PDB file of C-alpha atoms in Angstrom:
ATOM      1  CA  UNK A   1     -28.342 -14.045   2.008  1.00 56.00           C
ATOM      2  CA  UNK A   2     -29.874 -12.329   4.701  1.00 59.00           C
ATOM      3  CA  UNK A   3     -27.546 -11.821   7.907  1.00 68.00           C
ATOM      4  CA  UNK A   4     -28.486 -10.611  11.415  1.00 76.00           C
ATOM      5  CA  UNK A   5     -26.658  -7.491  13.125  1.00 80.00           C
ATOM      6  CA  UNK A   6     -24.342 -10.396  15.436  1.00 82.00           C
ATOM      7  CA  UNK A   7     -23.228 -12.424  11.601  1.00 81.00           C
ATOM      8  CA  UNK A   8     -22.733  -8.871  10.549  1.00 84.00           C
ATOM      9  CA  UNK A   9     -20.365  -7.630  13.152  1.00 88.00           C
ATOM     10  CA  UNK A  10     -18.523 -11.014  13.474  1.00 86.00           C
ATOM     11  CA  UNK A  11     -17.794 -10.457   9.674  1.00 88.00           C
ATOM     12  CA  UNK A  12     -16.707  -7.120  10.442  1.00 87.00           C
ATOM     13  CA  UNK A  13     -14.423  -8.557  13.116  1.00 89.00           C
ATOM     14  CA  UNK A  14     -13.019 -11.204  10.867  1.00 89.00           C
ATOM     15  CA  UNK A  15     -12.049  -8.692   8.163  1.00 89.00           C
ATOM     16  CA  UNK A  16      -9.997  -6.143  10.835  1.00 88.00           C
ATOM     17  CA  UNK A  17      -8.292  -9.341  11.786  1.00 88.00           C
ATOM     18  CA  UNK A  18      -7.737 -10.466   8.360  1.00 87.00           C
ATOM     19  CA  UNK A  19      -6.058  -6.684   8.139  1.00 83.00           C
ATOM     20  CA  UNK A  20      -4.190  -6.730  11.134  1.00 79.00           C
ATOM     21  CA  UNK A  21      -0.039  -7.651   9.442  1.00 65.00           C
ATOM     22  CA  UNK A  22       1.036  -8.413  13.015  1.00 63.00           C
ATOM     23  CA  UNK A  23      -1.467 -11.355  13.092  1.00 56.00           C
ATOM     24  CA  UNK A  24      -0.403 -12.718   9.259  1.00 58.00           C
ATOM     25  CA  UNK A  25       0.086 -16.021  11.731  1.00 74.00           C
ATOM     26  CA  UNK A  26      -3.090 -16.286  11.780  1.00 80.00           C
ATOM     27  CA  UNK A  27      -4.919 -19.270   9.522  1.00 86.00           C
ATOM     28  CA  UNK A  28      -8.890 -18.443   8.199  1.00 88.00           C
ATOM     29  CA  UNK A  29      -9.322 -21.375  10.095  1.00 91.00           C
ATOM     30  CA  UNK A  30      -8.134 -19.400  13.446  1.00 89.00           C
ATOM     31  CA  UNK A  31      -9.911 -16.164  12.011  1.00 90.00           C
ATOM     32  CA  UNK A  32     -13.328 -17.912  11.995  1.00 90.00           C
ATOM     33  CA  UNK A  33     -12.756 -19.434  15.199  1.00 90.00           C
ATOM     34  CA  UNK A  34     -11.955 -16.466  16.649  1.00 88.00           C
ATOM     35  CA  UNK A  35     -15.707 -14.987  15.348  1.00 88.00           C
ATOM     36  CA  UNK A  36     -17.315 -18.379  16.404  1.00 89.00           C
ATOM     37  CA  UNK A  37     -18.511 -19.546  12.520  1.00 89.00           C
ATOM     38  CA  UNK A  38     -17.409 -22.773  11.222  1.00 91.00           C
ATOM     39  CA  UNK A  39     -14.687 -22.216   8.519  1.00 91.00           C
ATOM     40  CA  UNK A  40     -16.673 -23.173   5.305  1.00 93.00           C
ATOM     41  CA  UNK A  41     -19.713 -21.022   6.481  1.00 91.00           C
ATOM     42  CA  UNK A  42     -17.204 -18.452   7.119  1.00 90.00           C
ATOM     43  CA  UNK A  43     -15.506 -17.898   3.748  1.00 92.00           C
ATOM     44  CA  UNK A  44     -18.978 -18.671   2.486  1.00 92.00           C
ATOM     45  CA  UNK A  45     -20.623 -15.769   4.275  1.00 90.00           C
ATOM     46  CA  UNK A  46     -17.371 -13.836   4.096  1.00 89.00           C
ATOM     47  CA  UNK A  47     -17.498 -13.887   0.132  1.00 92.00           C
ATOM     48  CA  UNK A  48     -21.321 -12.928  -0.271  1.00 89.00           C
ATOM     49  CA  UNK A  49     -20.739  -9.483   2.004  1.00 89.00           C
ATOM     50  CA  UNK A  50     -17.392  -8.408   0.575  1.00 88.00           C
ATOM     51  CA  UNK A  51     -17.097 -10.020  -2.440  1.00 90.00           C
ATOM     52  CA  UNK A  52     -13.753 -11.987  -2.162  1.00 90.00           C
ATOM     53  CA  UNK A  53     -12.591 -14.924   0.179  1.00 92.00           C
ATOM     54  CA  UNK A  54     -10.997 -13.981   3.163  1.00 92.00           C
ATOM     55  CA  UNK A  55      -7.768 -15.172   1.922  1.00 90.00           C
ATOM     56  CA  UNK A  56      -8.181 -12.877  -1.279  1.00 91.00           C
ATOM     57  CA  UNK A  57      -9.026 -10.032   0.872  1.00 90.00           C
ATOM     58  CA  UNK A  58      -5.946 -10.422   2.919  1.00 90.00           C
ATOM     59  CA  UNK A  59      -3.768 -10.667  -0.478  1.00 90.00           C
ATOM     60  CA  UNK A  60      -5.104  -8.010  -1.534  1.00 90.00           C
ATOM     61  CA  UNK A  61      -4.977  -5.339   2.088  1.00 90.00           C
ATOM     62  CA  UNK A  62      -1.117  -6.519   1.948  1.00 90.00           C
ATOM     63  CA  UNK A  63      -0.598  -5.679  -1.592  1.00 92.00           C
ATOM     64  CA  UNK A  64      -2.325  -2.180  -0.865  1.00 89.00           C
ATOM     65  CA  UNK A  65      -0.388  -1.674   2.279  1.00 90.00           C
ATOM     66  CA  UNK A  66       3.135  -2.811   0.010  1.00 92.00           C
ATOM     67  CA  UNK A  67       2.324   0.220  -2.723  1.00 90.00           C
ATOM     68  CA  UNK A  68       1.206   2.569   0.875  1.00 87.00           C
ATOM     69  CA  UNK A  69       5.046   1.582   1.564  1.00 88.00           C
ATOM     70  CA  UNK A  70       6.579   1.819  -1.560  1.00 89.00           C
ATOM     71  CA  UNK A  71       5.392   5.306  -2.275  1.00 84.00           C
ATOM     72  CA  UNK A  72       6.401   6.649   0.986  1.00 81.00           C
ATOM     73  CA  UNK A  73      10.190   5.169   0.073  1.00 78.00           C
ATOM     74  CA  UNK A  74      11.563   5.030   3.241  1.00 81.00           C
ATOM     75  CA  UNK A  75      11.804   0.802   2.994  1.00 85.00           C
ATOM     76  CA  UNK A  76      13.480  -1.406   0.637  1.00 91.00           C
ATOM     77  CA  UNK A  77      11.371  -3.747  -1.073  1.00 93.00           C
ATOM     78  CA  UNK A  78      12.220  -6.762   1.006  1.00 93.00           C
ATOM     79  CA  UNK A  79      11.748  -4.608   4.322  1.00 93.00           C
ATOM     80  CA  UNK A  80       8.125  -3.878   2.881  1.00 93.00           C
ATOM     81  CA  UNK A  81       7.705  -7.689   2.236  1.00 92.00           C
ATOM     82  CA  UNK A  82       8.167  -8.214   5.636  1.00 90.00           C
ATOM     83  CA  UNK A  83       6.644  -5.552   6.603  1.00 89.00           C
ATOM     84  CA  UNK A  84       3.499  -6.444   4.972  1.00 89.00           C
ATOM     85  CA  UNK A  85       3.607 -10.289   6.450  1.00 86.00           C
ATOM     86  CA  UNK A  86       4.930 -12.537   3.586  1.00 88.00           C
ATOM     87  CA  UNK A  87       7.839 -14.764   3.987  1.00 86.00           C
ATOM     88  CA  UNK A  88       9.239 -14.757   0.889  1.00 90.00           C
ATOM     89  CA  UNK A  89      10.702 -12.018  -1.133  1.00 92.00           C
ATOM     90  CA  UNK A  90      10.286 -13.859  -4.589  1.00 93.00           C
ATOM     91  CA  UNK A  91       6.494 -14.813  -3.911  1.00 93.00           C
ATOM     92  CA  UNK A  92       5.938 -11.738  -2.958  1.00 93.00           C
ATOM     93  CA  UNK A  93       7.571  -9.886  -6.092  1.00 94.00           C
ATOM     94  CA  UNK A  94       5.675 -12.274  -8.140  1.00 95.00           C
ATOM     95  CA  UNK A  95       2.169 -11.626  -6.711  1.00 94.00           C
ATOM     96  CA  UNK A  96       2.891  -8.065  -6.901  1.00 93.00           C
ATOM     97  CA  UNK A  97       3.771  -8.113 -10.702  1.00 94.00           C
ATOM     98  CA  UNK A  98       1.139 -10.434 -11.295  1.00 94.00           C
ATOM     99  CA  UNK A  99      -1.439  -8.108  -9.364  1.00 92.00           C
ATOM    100  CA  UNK A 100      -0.451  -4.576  -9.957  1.00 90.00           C
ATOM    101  CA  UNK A 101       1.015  -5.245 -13.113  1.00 92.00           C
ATOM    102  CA  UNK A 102       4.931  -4.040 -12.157  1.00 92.00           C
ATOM    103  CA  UNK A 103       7.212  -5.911  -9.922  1.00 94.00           C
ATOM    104  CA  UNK A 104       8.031  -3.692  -6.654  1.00 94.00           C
ATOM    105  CA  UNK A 105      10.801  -2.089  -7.592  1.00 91.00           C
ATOM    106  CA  UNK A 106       9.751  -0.947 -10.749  1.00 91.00           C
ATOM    107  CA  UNK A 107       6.467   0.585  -8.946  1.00 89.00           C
ATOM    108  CA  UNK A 108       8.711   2.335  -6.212  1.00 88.00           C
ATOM    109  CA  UNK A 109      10.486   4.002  -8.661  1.00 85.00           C
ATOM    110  CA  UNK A 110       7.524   4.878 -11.009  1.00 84.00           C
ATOM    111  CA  UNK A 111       5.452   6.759  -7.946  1.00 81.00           C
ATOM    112  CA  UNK A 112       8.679   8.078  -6.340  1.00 73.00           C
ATOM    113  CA  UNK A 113       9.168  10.362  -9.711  1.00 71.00           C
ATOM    114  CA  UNK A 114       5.791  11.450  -9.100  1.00 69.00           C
ATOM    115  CA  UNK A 115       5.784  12.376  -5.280  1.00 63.00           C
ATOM    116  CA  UNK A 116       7.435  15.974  -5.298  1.00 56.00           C
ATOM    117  CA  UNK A 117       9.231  17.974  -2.763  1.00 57.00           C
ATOM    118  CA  UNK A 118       6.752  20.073  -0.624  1.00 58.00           C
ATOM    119  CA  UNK A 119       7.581  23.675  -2.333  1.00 54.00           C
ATOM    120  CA  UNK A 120       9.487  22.899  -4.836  1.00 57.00           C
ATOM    121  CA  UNK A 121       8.512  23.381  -8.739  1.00 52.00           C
ATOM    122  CA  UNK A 122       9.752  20.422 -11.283  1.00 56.00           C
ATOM    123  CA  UNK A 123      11.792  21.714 -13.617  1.00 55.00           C
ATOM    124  CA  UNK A 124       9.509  21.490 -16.285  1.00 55.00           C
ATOM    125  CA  UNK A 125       7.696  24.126 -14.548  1.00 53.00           C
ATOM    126  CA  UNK A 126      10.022  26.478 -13.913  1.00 58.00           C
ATOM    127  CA  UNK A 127      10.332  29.500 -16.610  1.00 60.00           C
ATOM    128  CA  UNK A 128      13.505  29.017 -19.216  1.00 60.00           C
ATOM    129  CA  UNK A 129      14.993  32.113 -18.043  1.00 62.00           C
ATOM    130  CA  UNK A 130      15.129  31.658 -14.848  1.00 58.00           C
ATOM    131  CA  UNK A 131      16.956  27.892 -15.347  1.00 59.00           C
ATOM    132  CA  UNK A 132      19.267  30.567 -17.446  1.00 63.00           C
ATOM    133  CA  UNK A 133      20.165  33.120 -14.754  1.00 61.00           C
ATOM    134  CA  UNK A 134      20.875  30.080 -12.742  1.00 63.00           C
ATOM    135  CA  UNK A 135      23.886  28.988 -14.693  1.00 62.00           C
ATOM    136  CA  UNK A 136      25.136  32.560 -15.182  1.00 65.00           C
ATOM    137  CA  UNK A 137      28.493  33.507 -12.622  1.00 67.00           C
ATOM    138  CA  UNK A 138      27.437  36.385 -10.108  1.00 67.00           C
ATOM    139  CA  UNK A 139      29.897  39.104 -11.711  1.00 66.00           C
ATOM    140  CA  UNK A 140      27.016  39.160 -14.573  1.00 64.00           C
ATOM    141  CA  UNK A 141      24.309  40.542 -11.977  1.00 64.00           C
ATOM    142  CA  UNK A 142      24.334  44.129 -11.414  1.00 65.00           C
ATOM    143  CA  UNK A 143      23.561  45.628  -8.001  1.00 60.00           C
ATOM    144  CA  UNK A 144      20.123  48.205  -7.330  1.00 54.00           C
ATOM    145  CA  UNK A 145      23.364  50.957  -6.994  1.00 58.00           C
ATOM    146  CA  UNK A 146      24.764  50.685 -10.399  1.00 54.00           C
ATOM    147  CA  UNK A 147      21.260  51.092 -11.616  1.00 49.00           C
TER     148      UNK A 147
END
């Protein structure tokens, strides 16, 4: 399918609005209005440039956008469903199990363990005897003067 540079940019268009969570109101039906191509030619031409429906695109920029949130672990996960523009918690739990493989909160806590402390070693990494002189009480260190 061959598309001129207007098609091209209207697709363009459709796809930041299908991206935008603060417009999740809107229907694909509103979406292709909104670009000025019929609905069915829209998810037609919509599918042959990006490879998924619109509707599949915008399941899957909100499921990207839910792990984005997750990581960062600042939200619960039924702040980040709402966040991310679905209405229901267990739908979205669902999708996201059936999509990334791991419900929510099991993928929060999975890529929280990995995100470390700016400038700070895990333990694995730090040398045995220093995770020994540690525990030890401060009487056993000797000062530079007794030396």
């Amino acid at each position: 399918m061959l598309l001129g540079h207007d098609a091209l940019r209207n697709l363009c268009r459709a796809r930041d609005l299908l991206s935008e969570v603060r417009e999740s109101r809107l229907s694909i039906e509103d979406v292709a209005r909104e670009v000025a191509i019929s609905p069915y030619h829209f998810i037609r031409q919509f599918e042959a440039v990006f490879g998924v429906t619109p509707h599949q695109y915008r399941i899957r920029w909100r499921l990207d956008l839910a792990k984005q949130l997750l990581a960062a672990g600042h939200h619960s996960v039924t702040d980040v469903c709402m966040e991310v523009g679905f209405s229901s918690l267990g739908s979205f739990s669902a999708l996201f199990a059936q999509r990334i493989g791991v419900p929510p909160s099991a993928y929060r806590r999975r890529v929280r363990a990995m995100v470390q402390v700016p400038g700070r070693l895990p333990w694995e990494l730090v040398p045995g005897c220093l995770t020994l002189m540690g525990q030890l009480p401060l009487g056993a260190f000797r000062s530079f003067r007794e030396a």
